[in-house]
Coordinates of C-alpha atoms and ligand atoms in Angstrom, one line a residue:
M14 CA -52.5 108.3 -40.5
G15 CA -52.8 104.9 -42.2
Y16 CA -52.7 101.4 -40.8
L17 CA -51.0 102.4 -37.5
N18 CA -54.1 104.0 -36.1
H19 CA -56.6 102.2 -38.4
Q20 CA -57.7 105.3 -40.2
Q21 CA -58.6 104.3 -43.7
G22 CA -61.0 105.6 -46.4
Y23 CA -61.3 109.2 -47.7
R24 CA -59.9 112.0 -45.6
E25 CA -61.3 115.5 -45.1
G26 CA -58.4 117.4 -46.7
L27 CA -56.0 117.0 -49.6
L28 CA -53.7 114.0 -49.8
E29 CA -50.3 115.2 -48.6
S30 CA -47.1 113.8 -47.1
R31 CA -44.0 115.0 -45.3
A32 CA -42.0 112.0 -46.5
I33 CA -38.9 112.6 -48.6
I34 CA -37.0 109.8 -50.4
K35 CA -33.6 110.5 -51.9
K36 CA -32.3 107.0 -52.6
D37 CA -28.6 106.4 -51.7
N38 CA -28.6 109.7 -49.8
F39 CA -31.3 110.3 -47.1
A40 CA -35.0 109.6 -46.5
L41 CA -37.6 110.8 -44.1
I42 CA -40.4 108.2 -43.7
T43 CA -43.5 109.4 -41.7
P44 CA -46.1 107.3 -39.9
D45 CA -48.8 108.6 -42.1
G46 CA -47.6 106.8 -45.2
L47 CA -46.7 103.4 -43.8
V48 CA -48.1 100.3 -45.2
N49 CA -48.3 96.8 -43.7
N50 CA -45.9 94.4 -45.3
V51 CA -46.3 90.6 -45.1
V52 CA -43.0 88.8 -44.3
P53 CA -42.8 85.0 -43.7
G54 CA -42.0 84.1 -40.1
F55 CA -43.7 87.0 -38.5
E56 CA -47.1 85.8 -37.1
D57 CA -49.9 88.1 -36.1
C58 CA -47.7 91.1 -36.6
D59 CA -48.1 94.4 -38.6
I60 CA -44.7 95.2 -40.1
T61 CA -43.3 98.0 -42.1
I62 CA -39.8 97.8 -43.7
L63 CA -38.2 101.2 -43.2
G64 CA -34.5 101.5 -44.2
S65 CA -33.3 98.7 -46.6
P66 CA -30.8 98.1 -49.4
R67 CA -33.5 99.3 -51.8
L68 CA -33.1 102.7 -50.2
G69 CA -29.3 102.5 -50.2
A70 CA -28.8 101.1 -46.7
R71 CA -26.6 98.0 -45.9
F72 CA -29.0 97.1 -43.1
V73 CA -32.8 96.6 -42.8
D74 CA -34.9 98.4 -40.2
Y75 CA -38.5 97.4 -39.4
L76 CA -41.3 98.8 -37.3
V77 CA -43.2 95.8 -35.9
T78 CA -46.5 95.8 -34.0
V79 CA -46.9 92.5 -32.3
K80 CA -50.5 91.6 -31.6
N81 CA -52.1 89.0 -29.3
Q82 CA -49.7 86.0 -29.0
G83 CA -47.9 87.0 -32.2
G84 CA -44.2 87.1 -32.8
H85 CA -41.4 85.5 -34.7
K86 CA -41.1 82.0 -33.4
Q87 CA -39.2 80.3 -36.1
G88 CA -36.2 82.6 -35.7
F89 CA -35.2 85.9 -37.3
A90 CA -31.8 86.6 -39.0
G91 CA -28.7 84.3 -38.1
E92 CA -26.6 82.6 -40.7
G93 CA -24.2 85.5 -40.9
V94 CA -26.8 88.2 -40.2
Q95 CA -26.9 89.9 -36.7
S96 CA -30.1 91.3 -35.3
F97 CA -31.2 93.8 -32.7
V98 CA -34.7 94.5 -31.2
Y99 CA -35.8 97.4 -29.1
V100 CA -39.2 97.7 -27.3
V101 CA -40.7 101.0 -28.1
S102 CA -43.9 100.2 -26.2
G103 CA -45.5 97.1 -24.6
A104 CA -43.5 94.0 -23.6
I105 CA -42.2 90.9 -25.2
K106 CA -40.4 87.6 -24.4
A107 CA -37.4 87.2 -26.6
K108 CA -35.0 84.3 -26.9
A109 CA -31.5 83.7 -28.2
D110 CA -29.1 80.8 -27.7
G111 CA -31.8 79.0 -25.6
K112 CA -32.0 81.8 -23.0
E113 CA -35.2 83.9 -22.5
Y114 CA -35.2 87.7 -22.0
E115 CA -38.3 89.6 -20.7
L116 CA -38.1 92.9 -22.4
N117 CA -40.3 95.8 -21.2
Q118 CA -40.5 99.3 -22.7
G119 CA -36.9 100.4 -23.3
G120 CA -35.6 96.8 -23.2
Y121 CA -33.4 95.5 -26.0
L122 CA -31.6 92.4 -27.2
Y123 CA -28.7 92.1 -29.6
V124 CA -28.2 88.7 -31.2
P125 CA -24.9 87.9 -33.0
P126 CA -24.7 86.6 -36.6
H127 CA -24.4 82.9 -35.8
L128 CA -27.7 82.9 -33.8
K129 CA -31.4 83.5 -34.5
L130 CA -33.7 85.8 -32.5
T131 CA -37.1 84.6 -31.5
F132 CA -39.8 86.7 -29.8
E133 CA -43.4 86.8 -28.9
N134 CA -45.8 89.2 -27.3
N135 CA -45.9 88.8 -23.5
N136 CA -49.6 87.8 -23.2
S137 CA -50.7 91.1 -21.5
G138 CA -53.5 91.5 -24.1
E139 CA -51.8 94.7 -25.4
D140 CA -50.0 95.2 -28.7
S141 CA -46.2 95.7 -28.4
R142 CA -44.3 98.1 -30.8
L143 CA -40.7 97.1 -31.8
F144 CA -37.9 98.7 -33.7
L145 CA -36.1 95.8 -35.3
Y146 CA -32.8 95.8 -37.2
K147 CA -30.6 93.3 -39.1
K148 CA -27.3 93.6 -40.9
R149 CA -24.9 91.2 -42.4
Y150 CA -21.9 90.9 -40.0
Q151 CA -18.6 92.2 -41.4
E152 CA -15.8 89.9 -40.2
A153 CA -12.4 91.2 -39.2
E154 CA -9.2 89.5 -38.0
N155 CA -8.2 89.4 -34.3
V156 CA -11.2 91.2 -32.9
G157 CA -13.1 88.3 -31.3
K158 CA -16.7 87.4 -31.7
P159 CA -19.7 89.4 -30.6
E160 CA -22.0 87.9 -27.9
V161 CA -25.6 88.2 -27.0
V162 CA -26.3 91.6 -25.2
S163 CA -29.4 92.6 -23.4
G164 CA -30.4 95.6 -21.2
N165 CA -32.8 98.4 -20.7
V166 CA -32.1 102.0 -21.7
H167 CA -33.6 103.1 -18.3
D168 CA -30.5 101.4 -16.6
I169 CA -27.9 103.0 -18.9
K170 CA -26.2 106.2 -17.9
Q171 CA -26.7 109.2 -20.2
E172 CA -23.3 110.9 -21.0
A173 CA -22.8 114.4 -22.3
Y174 CA -22.3 114.3 -26.1
E175 CA -19.1 115.8 -27.3
G176 CA -18.9 118.2 -24.4
M177 CA -22.5 119.4 -24.6
E178 CA -24.5 118.9 -21.4
E179 CA -27.9 119.4 -23.1
V180 CA -27.2 116.6 -25.6
L181 CA -27.0 113.2 -24.0
I182 CA -25.9 109.9 -25.5
Q183 CA -26.4 106.3 -24.5
D184 CA -24.4 103.4 -26.1
L185 CA -26.6 100.2 -26.1
L186 CA -23.8 97.8 -27.2
P187 CA -20.2 97.4 -25.9
K188 CA -17.4 99.4 -27.6
S189 CA -15.6 96.1 -28.3
L190 CA -14.0 95.7 -31.8
A191 CA -15.9 92.4 -32.1
F192 CA -19.0 94.5 -32.9
D193 CA -19.1 96.0 -36.4
M194 CA -21.9 98.4 -35.4
N195 CA -23.5 100.0 -32.4
I196 CA -26.9 101.3 -31.4
H197 CA -27.2 104.6 -29.6
I198 CA -29.9 106.9 -28.3
L199 CA -29.2 110.7 -28.7
S200 CA -31.4 113.0 -26.7
F201 CA -31.4 116.8 -27.2
K202 CA -33.1 119.3 -24.8
P203 CA -35.2 121.8 -26.7
G204 CA -32.9 124.4 -28.2
A205 CA -29.9 122.0 -28.2
S206 CA -28.1 121.0 -31.4
H207 CA -25.2 119.1 -32.9
G208 CA -21.9 121.0 -32.7
Y209 CA -21.4 120.8 -36.5
V210 CA -23.0 119.3 -39.6
E211 CA -21.6 115.7 -39.6
T212 CA -20.4 114.3 -42.9
H213 CA -19.2 110.7 -42.5
V214 CA -18.9 107.4 -44.2
Q215 CA -21.1 105.6 -41.7
E216 CA -24.9 105.1 -42.3
H217 CA -27.7 105.6 -39.8
G218 CA -31.3 104.3 -39.5
A219 CA -33.0 106.5 -36.8
Y220 CA -36.4 106.1 -35.2
V221 CA -37.7 109.2 -33.3
L222 CA -38.8 108.2 -29.8
S223 CA -39.8 111.6 -28.5
G224 CA -40.0 115.3 -29.2
R225 CA -39.4 117.3 -32.4
G226 CA -36.4 118.6 -34.3
M227 CA -35.4 120.6 -37.4
Y228 CA -33.1 118.2 -39.2
N229 CA -30.5 119.0 -41.8
L230 CA -30.4 116.2 -44.3
D231 CA -27.9 116.9 -47.0
N232 CA -28.5 120.6 -46.4
N233 CA -32.3 120.4 -46.6
W234 CA -33.8 121.5 -43.3
V235 CA -36.9 119.4 -42.5
P236 CA -39.1 119.2 -39.5
V237 CA -39.2 115.7 -37.9
D238 CA -41.5 114.4 -35.2
K239 CA -42.0 111.5 -32.8
G240 CA -42.7 108.3 -34.8
D241 CA -40.7 109.5 -37.9
Y242 CA -37.9 107.4 -39.4
I243 CA -34.8 108.9 -40.9
F244 CA -32.3 107.2 -43.1
M245 CA -28.9 108.9 -43.4
G246 CA -26.7 107.3 -46.0
A247 CA -22.9 107.3 -46.3
Y248 CA -21.5 110.9 -46.5
S249 CA -25.0 112.5 -46.2
P250 CA -24.5 115.7 -44.3
Q251 CA -26.6 115.7 -41.1
A252 CA -27.3 117.7 -37.9
T253 CA -30.3 118.8 -35.9
Y254 CA -31.7 121.6 -33.7
A255 CA -34.2 120.3 -31.1
I256 CA -37.5 122.2 -31.1
G257 CA -40.7 121.9 -29.1
L258 CA -41.4 123.2 -25.6
D259 CA -40.4 120.6 -23.0
E260 CA -40.0 117.1 -24.4
P261 CA -36.4 116.1 -25.4
F262 CA -35.9 115.3 -29.1
A263 CA -34.6 111.7 -28.9
Y264 CA -34.0 109.0 -31.4
I265 CA -32.5 105.5 -31.4
Y266 CA -30.2 104.8 -34.3
S267 CA -27.7 102.4 -35.7
K268 CA -24.2 103.2 -36.8
D269 CA -21.6 100.9 -38.5
A270 CA -18.3 100.9 -36.6
N271 CA -14.9 99.4 -36.1
R272 CA -14.3 98.2 -39.6
D273 CA -12.3 99.4 -42.7
I274 CA -14.1 99.9 -46.0
E275 CA -13.9 96.8 -48.2
L276 CA -12.8 97.2 -51.8
Ligands
LIG304 O1 -23.2 109.2 -34.0 C1 -23.5 109.9 -34.9 O2 -22.9 109.9 -36.0 C2 -24.6 110.9 -34.7 N1 -24.2 112.0 -34.0 N2 -25.3 111.2 -35.9 C3 -26.5 111.9 -35.9 O3 -27.0 112.2 -34.8 N3 -27.0 112.2 -37.1
LIG305 MN1 -24.0 110.7 -37.6

């Protein structure tokens, strides 16, 4: 694997990759091929831009490794762009609207479009790994304004997904119409699956937190693993069977919601 585990130089075997890129449809991006991007505002961070408009998404997802006392101190997003950060590992201090949030593993913060998100590593001497998201907010009449939301997934109840006890869902943001998107975690016990191949207008950017699955992406069945990223574009057929022996196959993902399609 490349920069994530500092393995560089020639490798023993042939160059190969599980990544699949079908722009405007779906993509599988694996840890092995990630490269470090330099983005102004991020200090002492390794960053990879995952889903983005160049892939066909209307949002941007990032995998960020915050090192030492690094972070984003000048402020991320705002000016009409909402943001969301989830702590995959480690711990950070994040701030929005003058308030500070200590986010440990599983912690998250949603920042509405009129505010900026700042964060820094929590000084523990360890790197922190973040899944970071931004999307331009889609206004609507008579729905109110979204507010800052923070929590930890370990405190959120898992609900049976569409009547299936072996598939559990968590909603990280309120169901309020003020929000034009939500972030969820879906967790499948090995052997569990979706109830049908979904085909919907909404887009997803999904980061795999644990386990393994066989994923149907536009009717191509591909193995996916912890650390993989999946982009599912509008109308791209999608479903999974969880595989593996004991770990649930779980991923955090965004989904646009509560809005009509603009012409
Ligand atoms: O919420 C969803 O659309 C979700 N079930 N999609 C997915 O897991 N690919
Ligand atoms: Mn879906």
